[in-house]
Amino acid sequence: MAANNSIEWRAVCEKFRLAQELSEIESKKDPENNPFRSKYKARDLLKEIHCSLKKIEIEEQGEAGDEADCESSQTADGEPEDGFEKTFTGDSAAGLRAARLAVLQYHLGVNHIETEELSAGELHLMVCMKLIDKCTTTRENVSLFIHVRNQLGILWAGRDEIEKAQGFLEIAETMYLVYMKEDGQPPLDLQDFFVPEGEELSQQEKIRRFEMAYTHTLYYLAQVYKNLQQYERAAQYCHSTLQRQLEYKQFAPLEWAINAATLSQYYITKTRYMEARHCLAAASVIANLAGEIPSEAAAKESEAESEKREELLQKRAEIARCWIKYCLNLLQDAKKLLEDNIGELDLDRQDELKRARRNEEEEKEKGRKSAILFGSSDTFDSICSLEEKVSSMLPLEFEEARSIFLVGQTYVTQAKEYFAMDGHVTDHIEILQDHSALFKVLAFFEEDLERRCKMHKRRVDMLEPICKDLNAQYYLLICRQLQFELAETYYEMMDLKLAVADKLDQPDVHTIKKFNHLCSSSMKYYQMFLDSTRSPEGKFPEKLEDDLLRPALVAKFRVARLHSKLISSNLATQMENLSLSLESYNFVVQYCEENPEAKNAVETELELSMEMVSLLPLKINRIRSTLASSK
Amino acid sequence: MASVRVAVRVRPLSQREKDLSAKVIIQVDGQITSVLSTKENFSCMNGELSGERVKSFSYDFSYDSMNSTSLNFVTQEKIFKDLGTDVLQAAFEGYNACVFAYGQTGSGKTYTMMGNPGDYGLIPRICEGLFHHIGGVLQKDKASFHMEVSYFEIYNERVRDLLPSTETQGCELRVREHPKDGPYVDALSRHQVQSYTEVGQLMQEGNKRRATANTGMNNVSSRSHAIFTIRFIKAMFDGELPSETVSKVHLVDLAGSERADATQTTGIRLKEGANINRSLVTLGIVISTLAISPADVNYSETLNTLRYASRAKNILNKPTVNEDSNVKIIRELQAEIARLKALLSAGNQMPSFEQPSGSSVEERLHQDEARVQELTKQWASRWKEIQTILGEDAVALRKEGIGVVLDSQIPYLIRIDEDLLSTGVVLYHLKEGITSVGAGGTKPEQDIVLHGEALQREHCVFENQRGAVTLVPLPGARCAVSGMEVTQPYLLSQGVNIQLGKATMFHFNHPQEAAQLREKRKSGLFVPSNSAAFSVETFSDFRLWMPFLQKHKNRNPVGFDALIKHS
């Protein structure tokens, strides 16, 4: 680089430095009504540098400009591209010249994109890419090679052209791997092209920036794969990103923690609870690095403290919610394994699983663990000790289930502190729904029917008052969910009462009353659910919306069943109940006749309803004739 | 209830686009909006060469506003007629409505929503429509109206009041939810309005405060999402009762770009397209207006905007409920149906006897009631009630002297309980066909489940063939009739005692046989039973009402709950 120390060159370097400063520091202070002022200034400087470079090039080589004049920065590189042929080596003089021009094109591209001129930005990036594609990839241009593809990746992802984004990012990824394998020396950073001799970045800084660019590639790829619904790969890339961020200490604690907590949710869906727990424990520990939560008093004093307090509390509450899901799913997955075909604990299966666990699990977990660790020495112990507080193995008996339940419940309390009903209705209720689900699944492990029933009672107690208070005009969906869940909970309690009565020799009048009450409550909530689909004039829709179709018909079906379950010693009442039951079965049948497309949604229920519609009248007639004859 | 409508509108070429000698690549035809891929766009990226040259999208409405001199030019007025009228309708009926504008920076969203003086857009026209309607209704009905407006913007994820009071001046507001009143912006000022002029003034005042900027793409680029909300309260007497409907109309002008903010702060985030915090807007009728540029230079952005529509349609798709499985109910019902069917066929064919399975609690409940009634002193005074309870059972009680006589037509077993404290009498009917007996725990469950020493899970069966009842001991089961051990099928006769296992005792009664025997004794003749004498009606004493037929299991398998959506 002959011109490295000329006055002219120093002026170019100074301009470049100024452009960087304007773009990255000054621009943050730009006024709202002129938000890109500094960016535009930077752009002008970059264009000037581009002209200077061309001039230097012509002077040095004494050749005619082969690429038109400095205006070329405004237009696409129209030259036909001759495939993959490499014209220069990256470290040749021509290669370096090309790279230097490409760095400028890169910055111009990013500048246009940041000022919302996406198409123009894209053109500059493409020019940049073509310039370096003429050269072999070396220490001099490998960093730019990755940076420009990262930018094109984001650009196309933003336009929802995910496959295009994927193409750029995967090439960047491969290039990093190839370079590290074949060379591995600290590569030149983009900035190194525009500094006077002797002011290049340190080796460590070069490495840091290069690794960061690659971390970004991985992070973008994670999102690209997620959008392509390749979840397994997306998770893998997320995990690597998080690991690398810790390793190179390039992370914002809260953001890192939230990403790790989110990743845990993926592992949960794959029943990889050990990984999920590791993510969550790491999330909790790293979130604490974000600092102490300012006190309420401090928050009142200053807006900055208030904002910080709000943010910390919110993120921690969100991590707590991820923990709740962890506990809940662990329990539910265990239940799925342990239940028989009618949802009861299968004792043989339980024994079998206990034996299997003793033999295998521990060995397997050990092997899996090393690959996924978030290895940062200073936080490692805290993460481990947090992990020890809750099992990552599927619980196989009540005591194990209970300890997971209790951890979940602690996080429920924690999450509710921030997501209070006052102000956070939707979130608060979602947490309550999880709490209810925790009780529901714990009940599965409980053998004692009375205690089981009490667990369901707790669910009713927490959901019922909220269901009453909530305005369906604003929270229609939640109201429906609550109504349905309450209806089902009462149904379960009714079944349990029956099973308890089954064990007693003589169910008394009180039991029967209680039973009828539970039936009626269940019916009441199913009815409320059904009523929520009515028009303001009170008309039931002729055609149910798709997402309501099955729930509504199931609700009708259950109401029909419940009507015929009510106990009464009075024949007339019996007859009335059965008639109401018939009416509801009939509704299901009629609806499906009028809307044949509904049949698939409720196949079994429809079949049974049709049978009942044909058979119930027989029952009703008998009672009628008995009634008639007893008069 | 909620419905979504999507319209797309194409603006004229801008000066900037003309300067770049941009070509028009959009065509509007009926509901269809088409984009032409230009050659440059093809050469730009590999892999698209094989793609079609024209991409077409269908919407509820497609508006061509490219050339004001053209016959096809769609005016502000036309757009209001198509979209605004629905919004007004919703407001009067008490629904919420929401109009969104979405599109690239400088594609004309604000023009469509707000318009210019003398060429007003949707928002002012909707307001005008509300007042116009009120004027009409006021004269007809005795309704009264109350209208409030608020206006705020979301800029860099911060909420600011665009019509601030002294308290909200310069403050960042928080979005909160109230259980009764729904989502709201805390401390946001609301302004009561009486006339359209007032609304217009407030809107202008807010627009001035709104963050707009001069950028290369648009010299008045909106930097924020702006949400103008009209709360519309209609109060009237419905007969004697006061009635009040509240509806909200949200008119949302989304900012052209959020991306710059995102990359500036973290540099490592892919931001999803514009999305308004779910809690801000209560969706009723939703109208999305897509605004696009006709120019080739904006090809990719335009395509992205047009695709947004398919996502817009999906905004509302959330799972409704997570339901428990119906497995258990289905089984219960299947059993009941089977029983009813058996009964029906029995009624039509033979004097066979449907009989209950002995273990269900429902039956025991009924039997218990029978027992209680039977053994209580007040039973005589409650004769009628007992009749009703027992009326549908296969047993009848009748008083004879000081005793109680239990009449049944079906062969049955009476349990002789050794427990001295037991006061009840348990009666098991033996239906036509097979009745299985045992300690239970089998699949399918035994018809009569007994608890006692030396009882096998499947102990024996009683076979009722046209009234002839045979005891069939199963291998290894201890059975005795009238004190004699039996291992082979044994035909039972009226009045014998049966022992199963070590200590479970039954008395066997065969009412018809007994009656026949009595007849025979009286007349000296043997009268065979006359099957023709039985019809469905004569079986009115069958047990039909059986809510709890199966062993009750409590829980159902649950679907895998959806994972959390936040973060």
PDB file of N, CA, C and O in Angstrom, chain A residues 149-180:
ATOM      1  N   ARG A 149     -22.552 -10.581   3.788  1.00  0.00           N
ATOM      2  CA  ARG A 149     -23.609 -11.601   3.698  1.00  0.00           C
ATOM      3  C   ARG A 149     -24.552 -11.561   4.892  1.00  0.00           C
ATOM      4  O   ARG A 149     -25.746 -11.810   4.760  1.00  0.00           O
ATOM      5  N   ASN A 150     -24.023 -11.206   6.035  1.00  0.00           N
ATOM      6  CA  ASN A 150     -24.909 -10.992   7.186  1.00  0.00           C
ATOM      7  C   ASN A 150     -25.942  -9.913   6.862  1.00  0.00           C
ATOM      8  O   ASN A 150     -27.135 -10.080   7.106  1.00  0.00           O
ATOM      9  N   GLN A 151     -25.442  -8.803   6.290  1.00  0.00           N
ATOM     10  CA  GLN A 151     -26.348  -7.696   5.995  1.00  0.00           C
ATOM     11  C   GLN A 151     -27.395  -8.092   4.956  1.00  0.00           C
ATOM     12  O   GLN A 151     -28.575  -7.771   5.094  1.00  0.00           O
ATOM     13  N   LEU A 152     -26.962  -8.790   3.925  1.00  0.00           N
ATOM     14  CA  LEU A 152     -27.925  -9.223   2.898  1.00  0.00           C
ATOM     15  C   LEU A 152     -28.913 -10.221   3.494  1.00  0.00           C
ATOM     16  O   LEU A 152     -30.092 -10.238   3.142  1.00  0.00           O
ATOM     17  N   GLY A 153     -28.440 -11.022   4.421  1.00  0.00           N
ATOM     18  CA  GLY A 153     -29.322 -11.968   5.113  1.00  0.00           C
ATOM     19  C   GLY A 153     -30.432 -11.241   5.856  1.00  0.00           C
ATOM     20  O   GLY A 153     -31.610 -11.567   5.723  1.00  0.00           O
ATOM     21  N   ILE A 154     -30.059 -10.222   6.633  1.00  0.00           N
ATOM     22  CA  ILE A 154     -31.093  -9.477   7.377  1.00  0.00           C
ATOM     23  C   ILE A 154     -32.049  -8.791   6.415  1.00  0.00           C
ATOM     24  O   ILE A 154     -33.249  -8.770   6.621  1.00  0.00           O
ATOM     25  N   LEU A 155     -31.469  -8.206   5.367  1.00  0.00           N
ATOM     26  CA  LEU A 155     -32.294  -7.470   4.415  1.00  0.00           C
ATOM     27  C   LEU A 155     -33.391  -8.373   3.834  1.00  0.00           C
ATOM     28  O   LEU A 155     -34.565  -8.016   3.826  1.00  0.00           O
ATOM     29  N   TRP A 156     -32.995  -9.556   3.381  1.00  0.00           N
ATOM     30  CA  TRP A 156     -33.986 -10.421   2.743  1.00  0.00           C
ATOM     31  C   TRP A 156     -34.925 -11.060   3.763  1.00  0.00           C
ATOM     32  O   TRP A 156     -36.099 -11.287   3.484  1.00  0.00           O
ATOM     33  N   ALA A 157     -34.427 -11.302   4.945  1.00  0.00           N
ATOM     34  CA  ALA A 157     -35.314 -11.823   5.990  1.00  0.00           C
ATOM     35  C   ALA A 157     -36.377 -10.782   6.301  1.00  0.00           C
ATOM     36  O   ALA A 157     -37.541 -11.109   6.498  1.00  0.00           O
ATOM     37  N   GLY A 158     -35.974  -9.519   6.312  1.00  0.00           N
ATOM     38  CA  GLY A 158     -36.918  -8.436   6.574  1.00  0.00           C
ATOM     39  C   GLY A 158     -37.994  -8.367   5.508  1.00  0.00           C
ATOM     40  O   GLY A 158     -39.110  -7.936   5.754  1.00  0.00           O
ATOM     41  N   ARG A 159     -37.645  -8.804   4.308  1.00  0.00           N
ATOM     42  CA  ARG A 159     -38.625  -8.803   3.220  1.00  0.00           C
ATOM     43  C   ARG A 159     -39.370 -10.117   3.156  1.00  0.00           C
ATOM     44  O   ARG A 159     -40.101 -10.386   2.197  1.00  0.00           O
ATOM     45  N   ASP A 160     -39.131 -10.953   4.144  1.00  0.00           N
ATOM     46  CA  ASP A 160     -39.837 -12.220   4.229  1.00  0.00           C
ATOM     47  C   ASP A 160     -39.416 -13.205   3.136  1.00  0.00           C
ATOM     48  O   ASP A 160     -40.148 -14.109   2.782  1.00  0.00           O
ATOM     49  N   GLU A 161     -38.259 -12.986   2.572  1.00  0.00           N
ATOM     50  CA  GLU A 161     -37.724 -13.911   1.568  1.00  0.00           C
ATOM     51  C   GLU A 161     -36.676 -14.754   2.283  1.00  0.00           C
ATOM     52  O   GLU A 161     -35.472 -14.546   2.124  1.00  0.00           O
ATOM     53  N   ILE A 162     -37.175 -15.682   3.059  1.00  0.00           N
ATOM     54  CA  ILE A 162     -36.305 -16.372   4.000  1.00  0.00           C
ATOM     55  C   ILE A 162     -35.250 -17.226   3.295  1.00  0.00           C
ATOM     56  O   ILE A 162     -34.112 -17.290   3.737  1.00  0.00           O
ATOM     57  N   GLU A 163     -35.645 -17.865   2.209  1.00  0.00           N
ATOM     58  CA  GLU A 163     -34.669 -18.728   1.539  1.00  0.00           C
ATOM     59  C   GLU A 163     -33.481 -17.937   0.991  1.00  0.00           C
ATOM     60  O   GLU A 163     -32.357 -18.413   1.015  1.00  0.00           O
ATOM     61  N   LYS A 164     -33.781 -16.736   0.507  1.00  0.00           N
ATOM     62  CA  LYS A 164     -32.673 -15.914   0.016  1.00  0.00           C
ATOM     63  C   LYS A 164     -31.746 -15.571   1.162  1.00  0.00           C
ATOM     64  O   LYS A 164     -30.522 -15.629   1.029  1.00  0.00           O
ATOM     65  N   ALA A 165     -32.339 -15.190   2.274  1.00  0.00           N
ATOM     66  CA  ALA A 165     -31.535 -14.864   3.447  1.00  0.00           C
ATOM     67  C   ALA A 165     -30.684 -16.066   3.841  1.00  0.00           C
ATOM     68  O   ALA A 165     -29.490 -15.949   4.114  1.00  0.00           O
ATOM     69  N   GLN A 166     -31.311 -17.211   3.830  1.00  0.00           N
ATOM     70  CA  GLN A 166     -30.622 -18.445   4.211  1.00  0.00           C
ATOM     71  C   GLN A 166     -29.391 -18.673   3.339  1.00  0.00           C
ATOM     72  O   GLN A 166     -28.319 -19.019   3.831  1.00  0.00           O
ATOM     73  N   GLY A 167     -29.568 -18.447   2.027  1.00  0.00           N
ATOM     74  CA  GLY A 167     -28.464 -18.646   1.094  1.00  0.00           C
ATOM     75  C   GLY A 167     -27.239 -17.826   1.490  1.00  0.00           C
ATOM     76  O   GLY A 167     -26.139 -18.357   1.624  1.00  0.00           O
ATOM     77  N   PHE A 168     -27.438 -16.533   1.710  1.00  0.00           N
ATOM     78  CA  PHE A 168     -26.310 -15.665   2.069  1.00  0.00           C
ATOM     79  C   PHE A 168     -25.664 -16.101   3.381  1.00  0.00           C
ATOM     80  O   PHE A 168     -24.439 -16.159   3.504  1.00  0.00           O
ATOM     81  N   LEU A 169     -26.514 -16.380   4.347  1.00  0.00           N
ATOM     82  CA  LEU A 169     -25.980 -16.657   5.687  1.00  0.00           C
ATOM     83  C   LEU A 169     -25.237 -17.982   5.733  1.00  0.00           C
ATOM     84  O   LEU A 169     -24.219 -18.111   6.405  1.00  0.00           O
ATOM     85  N   GLU A 170     -25.737 -18.955   4.982  1.00  0.00           N
ATOM     86  CA  GLU A 170     -25.062 -20.254   5.012  1.00  0.00           C
ATOM     87  C   GLU A 170     -23.695 -20.184   4.333  1.00  0.00           C
ATOM     88  O   GLU A 170     -22.743 -20.850   4.765  1.00  0.00           O
ATOM     89  N   ILE A 171     -23.602 -19.340   3.298  1.00  0.00           N
ATOM     90  CA  ILE A 171     -22.290 -19.169   2.659  1.00  0.00           C
ATOM     91  C   ILE A 171     -21.323 -18.522   3.663  1.00  0.00           C
ATOM     92  O   ILE A 171     -20.163 -18.931   3.783  1.00  0.00           O
ATOM     93  N   ALA A 172     -21.838 -17.527   4.402  1.00  0.00           N
ATOM     94  CA  ALA A 172     -21.002 -16.867   5.409  1.00  0.00           C
ATOM     95  C   ALA A 172     -20.516 -17.885   6.444  1.00  0.00           C
ATOM     96  O   ALA A 172     -19.349 -17.909   6.835  1.00  0.00           O
ATOM     97  N   GLU A 173     -21.414 -18.728   6.864  1.00  0.00           N
ATOM     98  CA  GLU A 173     -21.081 -19.724   7.878  1.00  0.00           C
ATOM     99  C   GLU A 173     -19.964 -20.654   7.378  1.00  0.00           C
ATOM    100  O   GLU A 173     -18.970 -20.901   8.058  1.00  0.00           O
ATOM    101  N   THR A 174     -20.188 -21.169   6.157  1.00  0.00           N
ATOM    102  CA  THR A 174     -19.200 -22.088   5.587  1.00  0.00           C
ATOM    103  C   THR A 174     -17.837 -21.416   5.466  1.00  0.00           C
ATOM    104  O   THR A 174     -16.807 -22.008   5.791  1.00  0.00           O
ATOM    105  N   MET A 175     -17.859 -20.159   5.015  1.00  0.00           N
ATOM    106  CA  MET A 175     -16.601 -19.458   4.827  1.00  0.00           C
ATOM    107  C   MET A 175     -15.835 -19.331   6.145  1.00  0.00           C
ATOM    108  O   MET A 175     -14.627 -19.532   6.195  1.00  0.00           O
ATOM    109  N   TYR A 176     -16.564 -19.034   7.215  1.00  0.00           N
ATOM    110  CA  TYR A 176     -15.900 -18.941   8.527  1.00  0.00           C
ATOM    111  C   TYR A 176     -15.218 -20.262   8.866  1.00  0.00           C
ATOM    112  O   TYR A 176     -14.045 -20.304   9.246  1.00  0.00           O
ATOM    113  N   LEU A 177     -15.943 -21.330   8.687  1.00  0.00           N
ATOM    114  CA  LEU A 177     -15.418 -22.635   9.063  1.00  0.00           C
ATOM    115  C   LEU A 177     -14.196 -23.003   8.217  1.00  0.00           C
ATOM    116  O   LEU A 177     -13.173 -23.469   8.743  1.00  0.00           O
ATOM    117  N   VAL A 178     -14.305 -22.734   6.920  1.00  0.00           N
ATOM    118  CA  VAL A 178     -13.187 -23.047   6.023  1.00  0.00           C
ATOM    119  C   VAL A 178     -11.964 -22.215   6.413  1.00  0.00           C
ATOM    120  O   VAL A 178     -10.846 -22.724   6.537  1.00  0.00           O
ATOM    121  N   TYR A 179     -12.194 -20.928   6.640  1.00  0.00           N
ATOM    122  CA  TYR A 179     -11.080 -20.042   6.973  1.00  0.00           C
ATOM    123  C   TYR A 179     -10.386 -20.486   8.269  1.00  0.00           C
ATOM    124  O   TYR A 179      -9.151 -20.536   8.339  1.00  0.00           O
ATOM    125  N   MET A 180     -11.199 -20.799   9.274  1.00  0.00           N
ATOM    126  CA  MET A 180     -10.624 -21.186  10.559  1.00  0.00           C
ATOM    127  C   MET A 180      -9.832 -22.481  10.426  1.00  0.00           C
ATOM    128  O   MET A 180      -8.862 -22.706  11.131  1.00  0.00           O
TER     129      MET A 180
END
